[in-house]
Coordinates of C-alpha atoms in Angstrom, one line a residue:
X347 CA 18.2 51.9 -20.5
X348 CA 18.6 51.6 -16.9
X349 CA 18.0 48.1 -15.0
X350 CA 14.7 50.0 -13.6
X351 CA 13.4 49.9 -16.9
X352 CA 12.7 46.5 -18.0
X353 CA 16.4 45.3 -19.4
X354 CA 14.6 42.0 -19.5
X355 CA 15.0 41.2 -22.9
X356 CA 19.2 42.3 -22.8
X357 CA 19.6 40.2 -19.3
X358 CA 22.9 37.8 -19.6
X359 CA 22.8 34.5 -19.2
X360 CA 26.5 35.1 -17.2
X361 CA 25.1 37.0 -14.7
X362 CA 26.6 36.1 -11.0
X363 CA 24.6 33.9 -8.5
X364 CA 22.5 36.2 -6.6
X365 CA 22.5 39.3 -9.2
X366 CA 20.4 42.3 -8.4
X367 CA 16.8 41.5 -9.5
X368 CA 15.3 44.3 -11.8
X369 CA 11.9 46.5 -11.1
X370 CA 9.1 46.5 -13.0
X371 CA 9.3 47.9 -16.7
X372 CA 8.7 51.6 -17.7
X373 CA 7.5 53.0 -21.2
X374 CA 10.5 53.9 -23.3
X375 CA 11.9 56.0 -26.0
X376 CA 15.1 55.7 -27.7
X377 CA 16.7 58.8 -29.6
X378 CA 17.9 57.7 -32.6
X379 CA 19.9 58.7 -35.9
X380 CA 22.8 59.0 -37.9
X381 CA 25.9 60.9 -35.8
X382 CA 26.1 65.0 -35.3
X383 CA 22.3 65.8 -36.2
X384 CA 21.2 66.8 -32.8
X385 CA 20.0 63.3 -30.8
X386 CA 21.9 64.9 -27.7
X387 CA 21.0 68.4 -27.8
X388 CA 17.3 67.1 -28.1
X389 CA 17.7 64.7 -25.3
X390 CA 18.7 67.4 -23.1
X391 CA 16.0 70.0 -23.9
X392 CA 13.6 67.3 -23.4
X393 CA 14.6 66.1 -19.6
X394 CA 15.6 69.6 -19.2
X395 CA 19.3 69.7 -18.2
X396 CA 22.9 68.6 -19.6
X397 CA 23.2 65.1 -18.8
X398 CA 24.3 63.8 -21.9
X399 CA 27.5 65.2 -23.7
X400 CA 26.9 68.0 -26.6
X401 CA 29.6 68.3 -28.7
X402 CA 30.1 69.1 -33.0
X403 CA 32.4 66.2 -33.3
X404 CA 30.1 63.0 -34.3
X405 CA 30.4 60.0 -32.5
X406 CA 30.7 62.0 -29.1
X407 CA 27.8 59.5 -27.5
X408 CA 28.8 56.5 -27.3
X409 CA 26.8 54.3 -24.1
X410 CA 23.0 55.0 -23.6
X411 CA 22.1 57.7 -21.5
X412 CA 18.7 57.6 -20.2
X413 CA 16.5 60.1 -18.2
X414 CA 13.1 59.9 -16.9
X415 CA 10.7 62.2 -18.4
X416 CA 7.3 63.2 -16.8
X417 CA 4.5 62.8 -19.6
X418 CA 0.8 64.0 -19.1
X419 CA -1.3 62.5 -16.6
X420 CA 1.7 61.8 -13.9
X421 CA 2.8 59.0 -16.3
X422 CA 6.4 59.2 -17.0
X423 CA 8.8 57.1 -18.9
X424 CA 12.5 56.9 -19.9
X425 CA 13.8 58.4 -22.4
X426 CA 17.6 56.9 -24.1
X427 CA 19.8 58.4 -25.9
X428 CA 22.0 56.7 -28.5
X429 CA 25.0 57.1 -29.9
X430 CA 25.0 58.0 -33.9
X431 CA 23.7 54.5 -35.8
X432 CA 26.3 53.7 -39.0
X433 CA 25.1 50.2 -40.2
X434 CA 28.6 48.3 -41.3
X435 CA 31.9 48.2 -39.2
X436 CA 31.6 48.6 -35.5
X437 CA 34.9 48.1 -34.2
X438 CA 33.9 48.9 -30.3
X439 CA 29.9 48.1 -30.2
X440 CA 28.6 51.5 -31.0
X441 CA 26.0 50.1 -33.0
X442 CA 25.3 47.2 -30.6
X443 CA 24.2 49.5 -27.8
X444 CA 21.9 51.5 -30.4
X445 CA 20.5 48.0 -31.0
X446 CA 20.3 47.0 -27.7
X447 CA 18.1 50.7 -27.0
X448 CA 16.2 49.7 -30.1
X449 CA 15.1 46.4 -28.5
X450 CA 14.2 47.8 -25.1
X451 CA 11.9 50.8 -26.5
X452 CA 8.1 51.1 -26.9
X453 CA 8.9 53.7 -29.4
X454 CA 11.5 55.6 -31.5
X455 CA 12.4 59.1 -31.9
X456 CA 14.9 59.1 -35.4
X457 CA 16.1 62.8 -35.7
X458 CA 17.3 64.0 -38.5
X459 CA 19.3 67.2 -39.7
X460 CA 16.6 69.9 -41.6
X461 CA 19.2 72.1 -42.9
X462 CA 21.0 69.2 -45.1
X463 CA 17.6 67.5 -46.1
X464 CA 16.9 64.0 -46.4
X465 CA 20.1 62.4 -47.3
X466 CA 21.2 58.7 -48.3
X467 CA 22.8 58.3 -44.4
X468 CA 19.2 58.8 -42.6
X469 CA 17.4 56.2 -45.5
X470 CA 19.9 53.7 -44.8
X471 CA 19.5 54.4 -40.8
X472 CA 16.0 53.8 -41.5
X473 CA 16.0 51.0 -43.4
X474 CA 17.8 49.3 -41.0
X475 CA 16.1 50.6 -37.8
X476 CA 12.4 49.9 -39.6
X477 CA 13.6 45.8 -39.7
X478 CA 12.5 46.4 -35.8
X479 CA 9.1 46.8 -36.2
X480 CA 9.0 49.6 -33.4
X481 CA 6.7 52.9 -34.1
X482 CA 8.6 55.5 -34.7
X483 CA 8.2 59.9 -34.7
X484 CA 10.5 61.4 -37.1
X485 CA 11.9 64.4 -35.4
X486 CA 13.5 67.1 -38.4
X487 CA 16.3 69.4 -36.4
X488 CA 17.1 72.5 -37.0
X489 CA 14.0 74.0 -37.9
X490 CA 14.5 77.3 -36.9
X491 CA 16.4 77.4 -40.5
X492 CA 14.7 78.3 -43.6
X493 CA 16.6 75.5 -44.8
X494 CA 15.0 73.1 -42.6
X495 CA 11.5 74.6 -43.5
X496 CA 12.2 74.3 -47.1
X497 CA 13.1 70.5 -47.2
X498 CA 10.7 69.9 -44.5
X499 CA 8.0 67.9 -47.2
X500 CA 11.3 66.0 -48.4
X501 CA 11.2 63.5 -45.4
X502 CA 8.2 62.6 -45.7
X503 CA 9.5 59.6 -48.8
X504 CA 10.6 57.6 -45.4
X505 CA 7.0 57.0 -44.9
X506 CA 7.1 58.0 -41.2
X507 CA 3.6 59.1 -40.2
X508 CA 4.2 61.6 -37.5
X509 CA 6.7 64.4 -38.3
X510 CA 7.5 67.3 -36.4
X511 CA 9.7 70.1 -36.9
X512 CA 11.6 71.5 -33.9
X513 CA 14.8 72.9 -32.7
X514 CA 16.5 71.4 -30.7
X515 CA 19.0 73.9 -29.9
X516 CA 16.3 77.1 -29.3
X517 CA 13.3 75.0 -27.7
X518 CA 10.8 75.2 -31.1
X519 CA 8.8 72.7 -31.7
X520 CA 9.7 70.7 -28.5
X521 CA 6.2 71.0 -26.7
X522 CA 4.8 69.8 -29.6
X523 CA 7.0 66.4 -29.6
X524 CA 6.5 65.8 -26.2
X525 CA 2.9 66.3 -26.5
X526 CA 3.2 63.7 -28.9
X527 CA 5.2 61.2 -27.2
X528 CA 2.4 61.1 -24.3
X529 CA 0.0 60.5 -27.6
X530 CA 2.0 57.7 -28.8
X531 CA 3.1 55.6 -25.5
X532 CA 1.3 52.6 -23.6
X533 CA -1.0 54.5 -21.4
X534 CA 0.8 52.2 -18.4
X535 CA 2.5 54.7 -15.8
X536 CA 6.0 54.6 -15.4
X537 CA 7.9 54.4 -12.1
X538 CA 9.9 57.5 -11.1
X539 CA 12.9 57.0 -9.9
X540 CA 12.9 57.9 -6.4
X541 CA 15.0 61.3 -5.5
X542 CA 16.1 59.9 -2.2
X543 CA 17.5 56.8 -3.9
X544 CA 21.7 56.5 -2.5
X545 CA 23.2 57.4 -5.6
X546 CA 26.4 54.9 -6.0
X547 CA 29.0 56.7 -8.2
X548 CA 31.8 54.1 -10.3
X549 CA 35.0 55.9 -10.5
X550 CA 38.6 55.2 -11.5
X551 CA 41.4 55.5 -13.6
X552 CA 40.4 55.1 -17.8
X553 CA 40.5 51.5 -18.4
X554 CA 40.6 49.6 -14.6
X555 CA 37.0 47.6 -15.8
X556 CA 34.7 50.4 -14.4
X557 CA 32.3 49.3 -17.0
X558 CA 33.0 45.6 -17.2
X559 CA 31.7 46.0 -12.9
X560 CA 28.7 47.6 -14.0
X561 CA 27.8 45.2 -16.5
X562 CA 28.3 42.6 -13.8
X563 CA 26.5 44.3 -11.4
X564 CA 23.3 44.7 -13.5
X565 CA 23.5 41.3 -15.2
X566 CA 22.6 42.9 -18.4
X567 CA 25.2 44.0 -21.3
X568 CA 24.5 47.9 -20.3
X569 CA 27.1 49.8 -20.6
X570 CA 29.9 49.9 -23.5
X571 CA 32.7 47.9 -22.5
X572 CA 36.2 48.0 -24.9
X573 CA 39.7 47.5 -24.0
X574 CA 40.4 51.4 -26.1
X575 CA 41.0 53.5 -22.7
X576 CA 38.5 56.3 -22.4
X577 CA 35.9 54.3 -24.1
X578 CA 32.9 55.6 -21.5
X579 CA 32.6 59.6 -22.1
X580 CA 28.7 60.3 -21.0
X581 CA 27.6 59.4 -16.9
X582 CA 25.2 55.7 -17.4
X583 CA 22.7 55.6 -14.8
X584 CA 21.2 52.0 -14.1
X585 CA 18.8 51.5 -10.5
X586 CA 19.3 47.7 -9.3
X587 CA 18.2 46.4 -6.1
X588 CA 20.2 44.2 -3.7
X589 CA 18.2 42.0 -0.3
X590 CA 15.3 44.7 -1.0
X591 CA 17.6 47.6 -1.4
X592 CA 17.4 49.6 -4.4
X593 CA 20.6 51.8 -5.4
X594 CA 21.3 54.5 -8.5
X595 CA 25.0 53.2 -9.7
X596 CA 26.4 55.3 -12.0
X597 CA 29.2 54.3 -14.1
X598 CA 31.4 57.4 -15.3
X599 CA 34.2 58.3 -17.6
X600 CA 37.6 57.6 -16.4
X601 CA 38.9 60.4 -14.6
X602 CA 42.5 61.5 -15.9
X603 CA 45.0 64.0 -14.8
X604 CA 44.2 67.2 -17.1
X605 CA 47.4 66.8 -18.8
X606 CA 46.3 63.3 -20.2
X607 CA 43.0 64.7 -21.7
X608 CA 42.7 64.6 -25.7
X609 CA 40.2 66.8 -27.3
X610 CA 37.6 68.8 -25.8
X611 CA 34.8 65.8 -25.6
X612 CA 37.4 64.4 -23.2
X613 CA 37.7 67.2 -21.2
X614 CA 34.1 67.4 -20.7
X615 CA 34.1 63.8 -19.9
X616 CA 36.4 64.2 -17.1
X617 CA 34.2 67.2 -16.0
X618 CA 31.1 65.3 -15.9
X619 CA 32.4 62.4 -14.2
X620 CA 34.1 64.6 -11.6
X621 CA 29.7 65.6 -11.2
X622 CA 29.1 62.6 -10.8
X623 CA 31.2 62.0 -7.6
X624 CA 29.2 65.6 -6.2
X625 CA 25.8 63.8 -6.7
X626 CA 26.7 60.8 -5.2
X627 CA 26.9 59.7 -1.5
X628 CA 29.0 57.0 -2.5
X629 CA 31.7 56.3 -4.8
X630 CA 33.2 53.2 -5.3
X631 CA 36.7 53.4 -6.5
X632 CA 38.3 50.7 -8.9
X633 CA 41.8 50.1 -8.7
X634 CA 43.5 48.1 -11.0
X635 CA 44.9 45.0 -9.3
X636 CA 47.7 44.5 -11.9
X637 CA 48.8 48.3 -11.7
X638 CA 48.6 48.3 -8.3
X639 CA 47.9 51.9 -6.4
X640 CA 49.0 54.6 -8.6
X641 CA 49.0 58.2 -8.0
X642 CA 46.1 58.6 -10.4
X643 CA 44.1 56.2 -7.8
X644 CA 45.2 58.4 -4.8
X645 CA 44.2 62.1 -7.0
X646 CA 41.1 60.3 -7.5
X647 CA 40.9 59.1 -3.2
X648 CA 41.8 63.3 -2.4
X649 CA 38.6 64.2 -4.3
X650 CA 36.3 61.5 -2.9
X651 CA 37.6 62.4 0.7
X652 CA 37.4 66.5 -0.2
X653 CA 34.1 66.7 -1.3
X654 CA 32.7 64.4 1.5
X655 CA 31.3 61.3 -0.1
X656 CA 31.6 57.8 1.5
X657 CA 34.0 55.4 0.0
X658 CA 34.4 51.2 -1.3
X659 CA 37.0 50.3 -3.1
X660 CA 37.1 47.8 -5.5
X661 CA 40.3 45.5 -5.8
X662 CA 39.6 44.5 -9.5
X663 CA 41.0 41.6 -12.0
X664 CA 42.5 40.1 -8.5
X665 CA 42.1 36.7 -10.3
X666 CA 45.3 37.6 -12.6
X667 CA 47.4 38.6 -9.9
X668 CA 50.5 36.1 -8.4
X669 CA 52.4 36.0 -5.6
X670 CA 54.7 38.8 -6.5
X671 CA 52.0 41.2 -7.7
X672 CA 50.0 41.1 -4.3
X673 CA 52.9 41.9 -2.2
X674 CA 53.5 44.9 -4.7
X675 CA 49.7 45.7 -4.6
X676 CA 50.0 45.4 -0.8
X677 CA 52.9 48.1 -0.3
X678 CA 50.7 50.8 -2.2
X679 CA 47.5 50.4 -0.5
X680 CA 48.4 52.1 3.1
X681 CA 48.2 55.5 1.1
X682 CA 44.7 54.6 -0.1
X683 CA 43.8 53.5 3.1
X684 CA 44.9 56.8 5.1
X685 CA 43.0 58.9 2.2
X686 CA 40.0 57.3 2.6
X687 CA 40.4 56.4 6.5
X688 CA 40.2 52.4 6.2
X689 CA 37.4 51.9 3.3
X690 CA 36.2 48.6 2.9
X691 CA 37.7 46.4 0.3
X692 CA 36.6 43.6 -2.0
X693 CA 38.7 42.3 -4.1
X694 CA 36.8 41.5 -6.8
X695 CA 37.2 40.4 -10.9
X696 CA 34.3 42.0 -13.3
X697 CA 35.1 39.3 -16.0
X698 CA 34.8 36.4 -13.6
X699 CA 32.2 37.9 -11.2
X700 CA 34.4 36.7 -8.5
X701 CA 33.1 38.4 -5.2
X702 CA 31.1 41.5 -7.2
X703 CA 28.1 40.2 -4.7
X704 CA 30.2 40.8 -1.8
X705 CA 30.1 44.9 -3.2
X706 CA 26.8 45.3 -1.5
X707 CA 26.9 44.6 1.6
X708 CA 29.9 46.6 1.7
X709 CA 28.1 49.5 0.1
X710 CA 24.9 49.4 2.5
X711 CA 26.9 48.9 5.9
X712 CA 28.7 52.2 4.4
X713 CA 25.7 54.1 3.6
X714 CA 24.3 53.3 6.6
X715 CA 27.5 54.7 8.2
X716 CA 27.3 57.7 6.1
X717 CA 23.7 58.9 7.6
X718 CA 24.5 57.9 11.4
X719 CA 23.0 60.2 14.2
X720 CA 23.3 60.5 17.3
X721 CA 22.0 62.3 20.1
X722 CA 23.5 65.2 21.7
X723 CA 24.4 63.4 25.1
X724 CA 26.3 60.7 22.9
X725 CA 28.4 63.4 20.8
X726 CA 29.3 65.2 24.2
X727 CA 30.2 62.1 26.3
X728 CA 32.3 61.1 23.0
X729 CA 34.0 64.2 22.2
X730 CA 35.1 64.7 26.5
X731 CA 36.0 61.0 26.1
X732 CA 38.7 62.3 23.4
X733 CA 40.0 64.8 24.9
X734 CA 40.8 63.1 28.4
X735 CA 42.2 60.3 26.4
X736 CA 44.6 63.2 24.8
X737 CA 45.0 66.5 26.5
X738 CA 44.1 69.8 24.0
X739 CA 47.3 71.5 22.6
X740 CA 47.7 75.2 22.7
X741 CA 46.6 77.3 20.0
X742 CA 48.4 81.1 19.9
X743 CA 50.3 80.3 23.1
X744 CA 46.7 79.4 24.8
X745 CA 45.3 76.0 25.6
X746 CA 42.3 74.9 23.5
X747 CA 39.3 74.3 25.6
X748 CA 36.1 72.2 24.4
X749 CA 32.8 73.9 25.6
X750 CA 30.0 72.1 23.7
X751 CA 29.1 69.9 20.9
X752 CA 26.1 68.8 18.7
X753 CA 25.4 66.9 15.4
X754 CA 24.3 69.3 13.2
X755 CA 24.2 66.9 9.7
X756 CA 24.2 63.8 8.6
X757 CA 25.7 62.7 5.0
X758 CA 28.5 63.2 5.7
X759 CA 28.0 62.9 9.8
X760 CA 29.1 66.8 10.8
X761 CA 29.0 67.9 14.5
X762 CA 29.2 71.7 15.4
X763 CA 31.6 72.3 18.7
X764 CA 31.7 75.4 20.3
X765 CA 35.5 76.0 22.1
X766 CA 37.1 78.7 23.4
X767 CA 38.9 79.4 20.0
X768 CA 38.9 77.9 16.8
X769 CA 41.5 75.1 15.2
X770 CA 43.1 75.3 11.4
X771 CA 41.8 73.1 9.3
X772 CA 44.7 71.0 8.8
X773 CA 45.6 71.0 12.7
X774 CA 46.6 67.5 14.2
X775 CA 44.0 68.0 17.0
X776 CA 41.1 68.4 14.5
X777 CA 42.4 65.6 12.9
X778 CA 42.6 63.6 16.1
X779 CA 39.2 64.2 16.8
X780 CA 37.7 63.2 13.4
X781 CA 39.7 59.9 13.4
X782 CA 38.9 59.0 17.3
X783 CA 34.9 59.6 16.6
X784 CA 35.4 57.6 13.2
X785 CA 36.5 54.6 15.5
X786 CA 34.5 55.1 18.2
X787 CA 31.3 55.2 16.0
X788 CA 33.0 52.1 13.4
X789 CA 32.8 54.4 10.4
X790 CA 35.3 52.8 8.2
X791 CA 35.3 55.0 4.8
X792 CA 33.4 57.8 6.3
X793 CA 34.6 61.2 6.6
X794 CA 33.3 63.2 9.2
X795 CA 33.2 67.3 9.5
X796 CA 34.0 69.4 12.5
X797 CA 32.7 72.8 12.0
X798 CA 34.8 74.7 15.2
X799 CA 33.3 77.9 16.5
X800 CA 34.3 80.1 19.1
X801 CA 32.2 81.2 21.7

């Protein structure tokens, strides 16, 4: 579940000096089950769009995902969905995070698969999950089958009061559950998180401590952390506050080039993640210290930069670095640095928690810098200011003449200039302006938009 929603009871007694302090706590539900009977595909019809990962291969969620979901009466609570619960071996804390979802909740939803009946799989999952002492709804999927109706009356030996037939996949029975859910939850009224909230996307190469920062950050164990690369699949959305600033972080799969990409629940991993970076206004890119820039971290830089998002990069597992392996580090970074027009930097370590606090006042200063506006006087004086300082080129054999300019945007800051003809996209002029009002305004990180018309 998110920090927003009371991780009070997983907080971590390693938590950094200063960690972001949590908001009040919000009724919750936790989807749980055995793997590959539906938890996902319910999850989504419930909140109403794809946010978590739908896929026939079990095992595909691995990390809580959690949504808020509006109940009756304006109440609304968060609703987490778990990866598929096998009590015995869990080599990479699969089961730990169901736990930890278990622990957090108000009440349980355990789904189970109608077509194949009540099997020995969902009794042991129960057994285990009842040890909790959480009320639970026992959800049977897949009732749209004449399977599913059949067996229906065989679930009721796990002794689970409410059950209610639905499918997931086609919407039946889904009104009824969440009719049900309102029924069964504290009547106390959750907080919605707020739509204007800066959403803080965590991106990077598979396996540079994305999660380990995230975990940090929150100062709870909240999302999956395992050295297997690719280990985070589904987006993890967690709101902390910072010095009385509250912030969606996002942590996302690893972003890898698409010939890297193993099965299809990768591939949609990568797609997802490369979502998350459109919903955010900022993305904080981790590079691995010890690998130093690769071209993975500058791919990644191009599509920050391209689809106009503000940018932080985070230097991590600095503390295992020597001599030798900061000069090398050193060498690479003037490519990140001319992607992403002079980001600021923290070099950080996630396992340490050396400098993570010094993340946020990077992040605000940048978001700040993201929305600036300015008055129309201001963008004239500065855009005549540029062009005295270095004389227009000429554009088909004619000399470029600036007429006029306004802000038309903010997020990224875009400014609408009127000319006597238009300039490419990838001239040296346009570029020349971008960078001089980037300076002029101290927008380290920012990208800013010229939209050229001719009048």
């Amino acid at each position: 579940m998110s920090q927003a929603e009371g991780a009070s009871s997983g907080a971590s007694s390693d938590a950094p000096s200063g960690a972001p302090s949590a908001p009040g706590p919000t009724p919750t539900v936790a989807i749980v089950g055995r793997p590959n009977v539906g938890k996902s595909t319910l999850f989504n019809r419930l909140v109403g769009r794809r946010q978590a990962i739908v896929h026939d291969q079990p095992g595909v969620t691995r990390d809580r995902i959690t949504a808020h979901l509006e109940l009756d009466g304006g109440r609304v609570c968060a609703l987490v969905d778990t990866g598929g619960l096998v009590p015995g071996d869990d080599p990479i804390g699969l089961n730990q995070q169901v736990e930890l979802a278990v622990e957090e909740s108000d009440l349980l939803v355990l789904v189970v698969d109608g077509r194949e009946g009540l099997v020995s799989a969902d009794e042991t999952v129960w057994s285990h999950l009842r040890r909790s002492g959480k009320p639970a709804v026992l959800v049977v999927n897949k009732g749209d089958t004449r399977e599913a109706q059949e067996r229906f009356d065989e679930f009721h030996r796990l002794g689970i009061p409410d059950v209610v037939l639905v499918s997931a996949e086609h919407g039946v029975g889904v009104g009824d559950l969440h009719d049900l859910l309102g029924e069964r939850l504290p009547d106390t009224a959750g907080e919605a998180v707020d739509p204007d909230l800066p959403a803080v996307a965590i991106v990077g190469r598979p396996n540079v401590g994305k999660s380990s920062l995230v975990n940090r950050i929150v100062g709870a164990h909240r999302v999956l952390v395992s050295p297997v690369a690719g280990t985070t699949r589904d987006p993890v959305d967690s709101v902390v506050e910072h010095a009385g600033e509250r912030y969606l972080l996002v942590d996302t799969a690893g972003i890898r080039r698409r010939s890297q990409v193993t099965g299809a629940a990768e591939e949609l991993a990568v797609m997802m993640a490369r979502r998350q970076i459109e919903r955010a206004q900022l993305a904080v890119l981790v590079v691995d210290a010890a690998a130093g820039i690769t071209t993975g971290d500058l791919a990644i830089a191009g599509s920050i930069w391209e689809l106009g998002r503000a940018a932080v990069v985070a230097v991590n597992k600095w503390d295992l670095l020597d001599d030798e392996a900061r000069e090398e580090l050193e060498k690479g970074w003037p490519r990140l640095d001319q992607i992403l027009a002079s980001p600021p930097r923290v070099n950080t370590s996630a396992l340490s928690g050396r400098a993570v606090d010094k993340l946020f006042p990077a992040l605000q200063r940048t978001l700040e810098a993201y929305q600036t506006t300015l008055p129309t006087a201001e963008v004239n004086r500065l855009f005549e200011q540029a062009v005295r300082r270095n004389s227009p080129p000429l554009v088909k054999k004619r000399p470029w003449k600036l007429f006029y300019a306004t802000q038309v945007s903010t997020g990224p800051p875009t400014f609408m200039v009127f000319a006597n003809q238009s300039l490419p996209l990838r001239h040296n002029y346009r570029r020349y302006l971008e960078n001089r009002l980037r300076q002029e305004l101290e927008l380290p990180g920012v990208p800013i938009r010229l939209v050229i018309r001719k009048r």
